[in-house]
């Protein structure tokens, strides 16, 4: 009976140790998991903020391009087509400003100047030049400079951007405020079938400074320095390989307005998300960033899972060690008892032999 009671006590002791170690492990796991969740969220929002800030910086860079173009026009009595080309070539748009389709200048042509303007451009070596679309308007703003002057950009030559409502609204706002102004979502005239991307245009008004002081922006406006931006090229040029780790969306005016400017296709959203509202040169952009499962795994701290697994293993090993020690203790006690019994038996045998010798 006594061995059974002792064995039960040993089992109860091992169970208590197991319960205590598992409880401690569970508490450590829960605390670590909460800390890891907080750190992971902070890390994701750092990544999202970096993406948003880089896009803002790139858009500011495009504005600097337009300011440079405006400065070139202001510094010269007349800028030739070749001077404009040399200026843009030195800017190295393809490498320094990926996403921009070019930098151009649209000149203001009043109704009575229309025919003379077309004759002037044709005399430069463009016999088919005409302001497009045709029609009677008080004023037009045809594109006369656009660099690089090749490929897609040839489609823009002579196009009157003021004739299209979305572009017209941005140009009118820029003329009135004197500030760089962005259009809403448009299809650029440079787009080709089968390779279309949503686009926007950034305008900077260019004035006759002397007339501006006397008569205001309406009368002083000479034209617009502008840049057409293909949104897919722009965002990929800014974020590059990061788009493999985040779902990135840009809306002009919100999702319900149909103003989706960019979304990386087939993007599976992960655990974290952020939304930033940005005033982008007069337009309200919504920038949505979501993590992907791959990014979740990359930024996730596995410390809590390690603690849970290691704690469980340690608990089992600790119980095993305790029970092994108890088993060893039982073996030693049994050996001690056996030795004691042997000594008693030897003593009794020796006593019996001595008594027999006396008789």
One Martini backbone bead per residue (centre of mass of N, CA, C, O) as a GRO file, in nm:
protein
  359
    1UNK     BB    1   0.057   0.063  -0.020
    2UNK     BB    2   0.293   0.262   0.008
    3UNK     BB    3   0.392   0.263  -0.292
    4UNK     BB    4   0.126   0.380  -0.410
    5UNK     BB    5   0.131   0.648  -0.256
    6UNK     BB    6   0.406   0.741  -0.362
    7UNK     BB    7   0.333   0.734  -0.664
    8UNK     BB    8   0.099   0.940  -0.646
    9UNK     BB    9   0.270   1.179  -0.545
   10UNK     BB   10   0.459   1.191  -0.787
   11UNK     BB   11   0.241   1.244  -0.999
   12UNK     BB   12   0.129   1.505  -0.872
   13UNK     BB   13   0.394   1.663  -0.888
   14UNK     BB   14   0.422   1.652  -1.198
   15UNK     BB   15   0.153   1.790  -1.264
   16UNK     BB   16   0.210   2.061  -1.126
   17UNK     BB   17   0.456   2.132  -1.291
   18UNK     BB   18   0.316   2.127  -1.566
   19UNK     BB   19   0.099   2.341  -1.507
   20UNK     BB   20   0.289   2.576  -1.434
   21UNK     BB   21   0.460   2.585  -1.698
   22UNK     BB   22   0.222   2.621  -1.894
   23UNK     BB   23   0.114   2.883  -1.770
   24UNK     BB   24   0.373   3.047  -1.815
   25UNK     BB   25   0.384   3.006  -2.120
   26UNK     BB   26   0.108   3.131  -2.191
   27UNK     BB   27   0.168   3.413  -2.076
   28UNK     BB   28   0.417   3.471  -2.252
   29UNK     BB   29   0.276   3.436  -2.525
   30UNK     BB   30   0.060   3.656  -2.499
   31UNK     BB   31   0.249   3.894  -2.454
   32UNK     BB   32   0.424   3.857  -2.709
   33UNK     BB   33   0.193   3.872  -2.917
   34UNK     BB   34   0.111   4.163  -2.854
   35UNK     BB   35   0.385   4.292  -2.915
   36UNK     BB   36   0.410   4.187  -3.207
   37UNK     BB   37   0.156   4.323  -3.321
   38UNK     BB   38   0.252   4.611  -3.272
   39UNK     BB   39   0.519   4.596  -3.434
   40UNK     BB   40   0.394   4.511  -3.705
   41UNK     BB   41   0.215   4.760  -3.742
   42UNK     BB   42   0.441   4.967  -3.740
   43UNK     BB   43   0.600   4.852  -3.979
   44UNK     BB   44   0.382   4.880  -4.192
   45UNK     BB   45   0.338   5.192  -4.163
   46UNK     BB   46   0.621   5.257  -4.255
   47UNK     BB   47   0.595   5.142  -4.538
   48UNK     BB   48   0.348   5.312  -4.623
   49UNK     BB   49   0.474   5.592  -4.575
   50UNK     BB   50   0.706   5.562  -4.773
   51UNK     BB   51   0.533   5.532  -5.027
   52UNK     BB   52   0.381   5.801  -5.006
   53UNK     BB   53   0.631   5.990  -4.990
   54UNK     BB   54   0.756   5.909  -5.262
   55UNK     BB   55   0.521   6.006  -5.433
   56UNK     BB   56   0.528   6.299  -5.346
   57UNK     BB   57   0.817   6.357  -5.436
   58UNK     BB   58   0.771   6.297  -5.735
   59UNK     BB   59   0.556   6.517  -5.781
   60UNK     BB   60   0.745   6.748  -5.702
   61UNK     BB   61   0.944   6.693  -5.931
   62UNK     BB   62   0.749   6.765  -6.161
   63UNK     BB   63   0.714   7.057  -6.075
   64UNK     BB   64   1.013   7.132  -6.119
   65UNK     BB   65   1.009   7.091  -6.419
   66UNK     BB   66   0.806   7.318  -6.483
   67UNK     BB   67   0.970   7.546  -6.359
   68UNK     BB   68   1.207   7.514  -6.553
   69UNK     BB   69   1.047   7.569  -6.812
   70UNK     BB   70   0.950   7.851  -6.731
   71UNK     BB   71   1.235   7.974  -6.696
   72UNK     BB   72   1.321   7.941  -6.989
   73UNK     BB   73   1.102   8.123  -7.113
   74UNK     BB   74   1.173   8.382  -6.941
   75UNK     BB   75   1.490   8.399  -7.032
   76UNK     BB   76   1.353   8.423  -7.321
   77UNK     BB   77   1.218   8.560  -7.600
   78UNK     BB   78   1.283   8.278  -7.763
   79UNK     BB   79   1.195   7.942  -7.791
   80UNK     BB   80   1.311   7.679  -7.942
   81UNK     BB   81   1.284   7.359  -8.031
   82UNK     BB   82   1.587   7.288  -7.976
   83UNK     BB   83   1.605   7.407  -7.691
   84UNK     BB   84   1.392   7.228  -7.565
   85UNK     BB   85   1.532   6.962  -7.623
   86UNK     BB   86   1.798   7.012  -7.470
   87UNK     BB   87   1.667   7.055  -7.198
   88UNK     BB   88   1.534   6.769  -7.169
   89UNK     BB   89   1.780   6.591  -7.212
   90UNK     BB   90   1.932   6.692  -6.950
   91UNK     BB   91   1.711   6.568  -6.749
   92UNK     BB   92   1.664   6.265  -6.782
   93UNK     BB   93   1.372   6.131  -6.758
   94UNK     BB   94   1.389   5.814  -6.765
   95UNK     BB   95   1.573   5.807  -6.491
   96UNK     BB   96   1.466   6.053  -6.298
   97UNK     BB   97   1.139   6.046  -6.431
   98UNK     BB   98   0.955   5.809  -6.406
   99UNK     BB   99   0.625   5.840  -6.585
  100UNK     BB  100   0.687   6.051  -6.772
  101UNK     BB  101   0.606   6.144  -7.108
  102UNK     BB  102   0.684   6.451  -7.059
  103UNK     BB  103   0.760   6.788  -7.181
  104UNK     BB  104   0.555   7.079  -7.235
  105UNK     BB  105   0.396   7.323  -7.469
  106UNK     BB  106   0.111   7.539  -7.453
  107UNK     BB  107  -0.034   7.764  -7.662
  108UNK     BB  108  -0.194   8.061  -7.702
  109UNK     BB  109  -0.491   8.077  -7.922
  110UNK     BB  110  -0.666   8.287  -8.082
  111UNK     BB  111  -0.901   8.305  -8.317
  112UNK     BB  112  -0.742   8.524  -8.499
  113UNK     BB  113  -0.462   8.326  -8.486
  114UNK     BB  114  -0.495   8.045  -8.608
  115UNK     BB  115  -0.383   8.056  -8.904
  116UNK     BB  116  -0.107   8.177  -8.839
  117UNK     BB  117  -0.012   7.948  -8.659
  118UNK     BB  118  -0.022   7.717  -8.866
  119UNK     BB  119   0.179   7.845  -9.069
  120UNK     BB  120   0.421   7.860  -8.880
  121UNK     BB  121   0.452   7.553  -8.820
  122UNK     BB  122   0.471   7.458  -9.115
  123UNK     BB  123   0.738   7.624  -9.171
  124UNK     BB  124   0.912   7.421  -8.979
  125UNK     BB  125   0.824   7.119  -9.117
  126UNK     BB  126   0.481   7.085  -9.079
  127UNK     BB  127   0.245   7.048  -9.317
  128UNK     BB  128   0.011   6.890  -9.124
  129UNK     BB  129  -0.050   7.100  -8.935
  130UNK     BB  130  -0.308   7.110  -8.669
  131UNK     BB  131  -0.566   7.198  -8.491
  132UNK     BB  132  -0.693   6.991  -8.226
  133UNK     BB  133  -0.987   7.012  -8.278
  134UNK     BB  134  -1.203   7.119  -8.475
  135UNK     BB  135  -1.325   7.454  -8.447
  136UNK     BB  136  -1.499   7.705  -8.282
  137UNK     BB  137  -1.295   7.922  -8.073
  138UNK     BB  138  -1.170   8.161  -7.872
  139UNK     BB  139  -0.959   7.938  -7.765
  140UNK     BB  140  -0.635   7.778  -7.774
  141UNK     BB  141  -0.402   7.486  -7.662
  142UNK     BB  142  -0.162   7.387  -7.831
  143UNK     BB  143   0.083   7.157  -7.892
  144UNK     BB  144   0.430   7.247  -7.967
  145UNK     BB  145   0.577   7.112  -7.723
  146UNK     BB  146   0.736   6.774  -7.707
  147UNK     BB  147   0.929   6.584  -7.477
  148UNK     BB  148   0.973   6.351  -7.652
  149UNK     BB  149   0.978   6.366  -8.021
  150UNK     BB  150   0.821   6.064  -8.007
  151UNK     BB  151   0.612   5.838  -8.072
  152UNK     BB  152   0.350   5.901  -7.878
  153UNK     BB  153   0.393   6.221  -7.884
  154UNK     BB  154   0.297   6.276  -8.180
  155UNK     BB  155  -0.014   6.273  -8.107
  156UNK     BB  156  -0.002   6.564  -7.947
  157UNK     BB  157   0.049   6.735  -8.181
  158UNK     BB  158  -0.190   7.005  -8.178
  159UNK     BB  159  -0.342   6.962  -7.924
  160UNK     BB  160  -0.639   7.078  -7.763
  161UNK     BB  161  -0.683   7.070  -7.424
  162UNK     BB  162  -0.924   7.286  -7.389
  163UNK     BB  163  -1.150   7.090  -7.533
  164UNK     BB  164  -1.138   6.923  -7.268
  165UNK     BB  165  -1.298   6.914  -6.971
  166UNK     BB  166  -1.080   6.814  -6.767
  167UNK     BB  167  -0.851   6.994  -6.868
  168UNK     BB  168  -0.998   7.264  -6.860
  169UNK     BB  169  -1.038   7.279  -6.552
  170UNK     BB  170  -0.736   7.281  -6.476
  171UNK     BB  171  -0.647   7.525  -6.649
  172UNK     BB  172  -0.838   7.733  -6.524
  173UNK     BB  173  -0.728   7.705  -6.235
  174UNK     BB  174  -0.436   7.779  -6.299
  175UNK     BB  175  -0.487   8.060  -6.417
  176UNK     BB  176  -0.628   8.182  -6.157
  177UNK     BB  177  -0.382   8.094  -5.941
  178UNK     BB  178  -0.078   8.014  -6.049
  179UNK     BB  179  -0.087   7.705  -6.004
  180UNK     BB  180  -0.032   7.395  -5.984
  181UNK     BB  181  -0.228   7.151  -6.180
  182UNK     BB  182  -0.444   6.878  -6.163
  183UNK     BB  183  -0.598   6.632  -6.302
  184UNK     BB  184  -0.796   6.409  -6.367
  185UNK     BB  185  -0.898   6.141  -6.512
  186UNK     BB  186  -0.734   6.019  -6.812
  187UNK     BB  187  -0.678   5.989  -7.161
  188UNK     BB  188  -0.417   5.992  -7.332
  189UNK     BB  189  -0.318   6.070  -7.654
  190UNK     BB  190  -0.074   5.853  -7.637
  191UNK     BB  191  -0.248   5.625  -7.640
  192UNK     BB  192  -0.284   5.275  -7.700
  193UNK     BB  193  -0.410   5.005  -7.803
  194UNK     BB  194  -0.357   4.764  -7.539
  195UNK     BB  195  -0.185   5.015  -7.358
  196UNK     BB  196  -0.357   5.130  -7.128
  197UNK     BB  197  -0.352   5.413  -6.903
  198UNK     BB  198  -0.397   5.598  -6.662
  199UNK     BB  199  -0.420   5.962  -6.646
  200UNK     BB  200  -0.234   6.271  -6.602
  201UNK     BB  201  -0.208   6.636  -6.563
  202UNK     BB  202   0.042   6.890  -6.534
  203UNK     BB  203   0.004   7.242  -6.461
  204UNK     BB  204   0.173   7.554  -6.570
  205UNK     BB  205   0.150   7.874  -6.582
  206UNK     BB  206   0.222   8.126  -6.842
  207UNK     BB  207   0.327   8.464  -6.821
  208UNK     BB  208   0.299   8.799  -6.872
  209UNK     BB  209   0.431   8.998  -6.640
  210UNK     BB  210   0.331   9.283  -6.731
  211UNK     BB  211   0.031   9.211  -6.774
  212UNK     BB  212  -0.028   9.094  -6.495
  213UNK     BB  213  -0.005   9.362  -6.335
  214UNK     BB  214  -0.239   9.510  -6.500
  215UNK     BB  215  -0.471   9.257  -6.590
  216UNK     BB  216  -0.411   8.972  -6.524
  217UNK     BB  217  -0.439   8.630  -6.596
  218UNK     BB  218  -0.628   8.628  -6.842
  219UNK     BB  219  -0.450   8.822  -7.027
  220UNK     BB  220  -0.144   8.701  -6.957
  221UNK     BB  221  -0.172   8.440  -7.089
  222UNK     BB  222   0.042   8.213  -7.291
  223UNK     BB  223   0.050   7.930  -7.126
  224UNK     BB  224   0.163   7.578  -7.082
  225UNK     BB  225   0.331   7.391  -6.868
  226UNK     BB  226   0.366   7.031  -6.909
  227UNK     BB  227   0.266   6.690  -6.784
  228UNK     BB  228   0.237   6.363  -6.875
  229UNK     BB  229   0.089   6.087  -6.681
  230UNK     BB  230   0.157   5.753  -6.628
  231UNK     BB  231   0.057   5.570  -6.364
  232UNK     BB  232   0.196   5.300  -6.393
  233UNK     BB  233   0.483   5.408  -6.445
  234UNK     BB  234   0.505   5.585  -6.200
  235UNK     BB  235   0.468   5.380  -5.965
  236UNK     BB  236   0.684   5.179  -6.059
  237UNK     BB  237   0.916   5.391  -6.047
  238UNK     BB  238   0.888   5.437  -5.736
  239UNK     BB  239   0.843   5.129  -5.606
  240UNK     BB  240   0.883   4.878  -5.761
  241UNK     BB  241   0.943   4.596  -5.575
  242UNK     BB  242   0.725   4.671  -5.356
  243UNK     BB  243   0.472   4.562  -5.519
  244UNK     BB  244   0.530   4.261  -5.411
  245UNK     BB  245   0.430   4.353  -5.089
  246UNK     BB  246   0.194   4.544  -5.193
  247UNK     BB  247  -0.117   4.705  -5.192
  248UNK     BB  248  -0.180   4.957  -5.445
  249UNK     BB  249  -0.388   5.256  -5.431
  250UNK     BB  250  -0.542   5.505  -5.655
  251UNK     BB  251  -0.762   5.782  -5.594
  252UNK     BB  252  -0.985   6.007  -5.757
  253UNK     BB  253  -1.230   6.089  -5.523
  254UNK     BB  254  -1.279   5.786  -5.508
  255UNK     BB  255  -1.422   5.480  -5.565
  256UNK     BB  256  -1.719   5.586  -5.646
  257UNK     BB  257  -1.604   5.773  -5.899
  258UNK     BB  258  -1.401   5.607  -6.090
  259UNK     BB  259  -1.084   5.708  -5.992
  260UNK     BB  260  -0.886   5.488  -6.084
  261UNK     BB  261  -0.528   5.502  -6.124
  262UNK     BB  262  -0.424   5.255  -5.931
  263UNK     BB  263  -0.347   4.889  -5.948
  264UNK     BB  264  -0.224   4.603  -5.848
  265UNK     BB  265  -0.252   4.313  -5.978
  266UNK     BB  266  -0.338   4.041  -5.814
  267UNK     BB  267  -0.384   4.131  -5.505
  268UNK     BB  268  -0.325   3.993  -5.191
  269UNK     BB  269  -0.451   4.056  -4.897
  270UNK     BB  270  -0.377   4.122  -4.574
  271UNK     BB  271  -0.382   4.243  -4.241
  272UNK     BB  272  -0.296   4.531  -4.338
  273UNK     BB  273  -0.402   4.889  -4.329
  274UNK     BB  274  -0.409   5.201  -4.525
  275UNK     BB  275  -0.518   5.559  -4.534
  276UNK     BB  276  -0.457   5.840  -4.758
  277UNK     BB  277  -0.505   6.191  -4.775
  278UNK     BB  278  -0.437   6.394  -5.071
  279UNK     BB  279  -0.318   6.702  -5.183
  280UNK     BB  280  -0.285   6.710  -5.546
  281UNK     BB  281  -0.287   6.982  -5.700
  282UNK     BB  282  -0.622   7.003  -5.632
  283UNK     BB  283  -0.640   6.698  -5.568
  284UNK     BB  284  -0.807   6.414  -5.433
  285UNK     BB  285  -0.624   6.165  -5.284
  286UNK     BB  286  -0.631   5.807  -5.246
  287UNK     BB  287  -0.419   5.604  -5.038
  288UNK     BB  288  -0.382   5.252  -5.057
  289UNK     BB  289  -0.254   5.017  -4.812
  290UNK     BB  290  -0.156   4.670  -4.831
  291UNK     BB  291  -0.082   4.384  -4.726
  292UNK     BB  292   0.079   4.083  -4.767
  293UNK     BB  293   0.145   3.768  -4.685
  294UNK     BB  294   0.448   3.803  -4.735
  295UNK     BB  295   0.484   4.054  -4.554
  296UNK     BB  296   0.378   3.934  -4.294
  297UNK     BB  297   0.609   3.724  -4.274
  298UNK     BB  298   0.847   3.927  -4.282
  299UNK     BB  299   0.745   4.115  -4.023
  300UNK     BB  300   0.705   3.885  -3.847
  301UNK     BB  301   0.708   3.771  -3.521
  302UNK     BB  302   0.816   3.443  -3.393
  303UNK     BB  303   0.843   3.451  -3.082
  304UNK     BB  304   0.570   3.345  -2.974
  305UNK     BB  305   0.583   3.066  -3.109
  306UNK     BB  306   0.846   2.983  -2.977
  307UNK     BB  307   0.753   2.996  -2.685
  308UNK     BB  308   0.526   2.793  -2.705
  309UNK     BB  309   0.695   2.553  -2.803
  310UNK     BB  310   0.928   2.563  -2.595
  311UNK     BB  311   0.752   2.551  -2.341
  312UNK     BB  312   0.632   2.274  -2.394
  313UNK     BB  313   0.897   2.119  -2.406
  314UNK     BB  314   1.004   2.202  -2.128
  315UNK     BB  315   0.774   2.083  -1.964
  316UNK     BB  316   0.817   1.791  -2.047
  317UNK     BB  317   1.116   1.772  -1.964
  318UNK     BB  318   1.071   1.842  -1.667
  319UNK     BB  319   0.887   1.603  -1.599
  320UNK     BB  320   1.082   1.387  -1.691
  321UNK     BB  321   1.307   1.464  -1.490
  322UNK     BB  322   1.146   1.425  -1.231
  323UNK     BB  323   1.068   1.129  -1.280
  324UNK     BB  324   1.358   1.027  -1.310
  325UNK     BB  325   1.449   1.113  -1.027
  326UNK     BB  326   1.239   0.940  -0.878
  327UNK     BB  327   1.323   0.673  -0.995
  328UNK     BB  328   1.614   0.685  -0.891
  329UNK     BB  329   1.535   0.710  -0.595
  330UNK     BB  330   1.393   0.435  -0.580
  331UNK     BB  331   1.637   0.264  -0.654
  332UNK     BB  332   1.817   0.352  -0.418
  333UNK     BB  333   1.630   0.266  -0.189
  334UNK     BB  334   1.619  -0.031  -0.271
  335UNK     BB  335   1.925  -0.077  -0.243
  336UNK     BB  336   1.949  -0.002   0.054
  337UNK     BB  337   1.752  -0.214   0.158
  338UNK     BB  338   1.900  -0.458   0.046
  339UNK     BB  339   2.163  -0.410   0.204
  340UNK     BB  340   2.037  -0.415   0.481
  341UNK     BB  341   1.921  -0.700   0.464
  342UNK     BB  342   2.193  -0.835   0.417
  343UNK     BB  343   2.324  -0.753   0.684
  344UNK     BB  344   2.116  -0.888   0.864
  345UNK     BB  345   2.157  -1.172   0.754
  346UNK     BB  346   2.454  -1.193   0.826
  347UNK     BB  347   2.424  -1.147   1.129
  348UNK     BB  348   2.238  -1.385   1.183
  349UNK     BB  349   2.430  -1.602   1.073
  350UNK     BB  350   2.664  -1.542   1.269
  351UNK     BB  351   2.504  -1.592   1.530
  352UNK     BB  352   2.426  -1.882   1.474
  353UNK     BB  353   2.715  -1.998   1.451
  354UNK     BB  354   2.811  -1.923   1.733
  355UNK     BB  355   2.598  -2.083   1.894
  356UNK     BB  356   2.674  -2.363   1.780
  357UNK     BB  357   2.974  -2.368   1.885
  358UNK     BB  358   2.899  -2.379   2.195
  359UNK     BB  359   2.753  -2.665   2.149
   0.00000   0.00000   0.00000
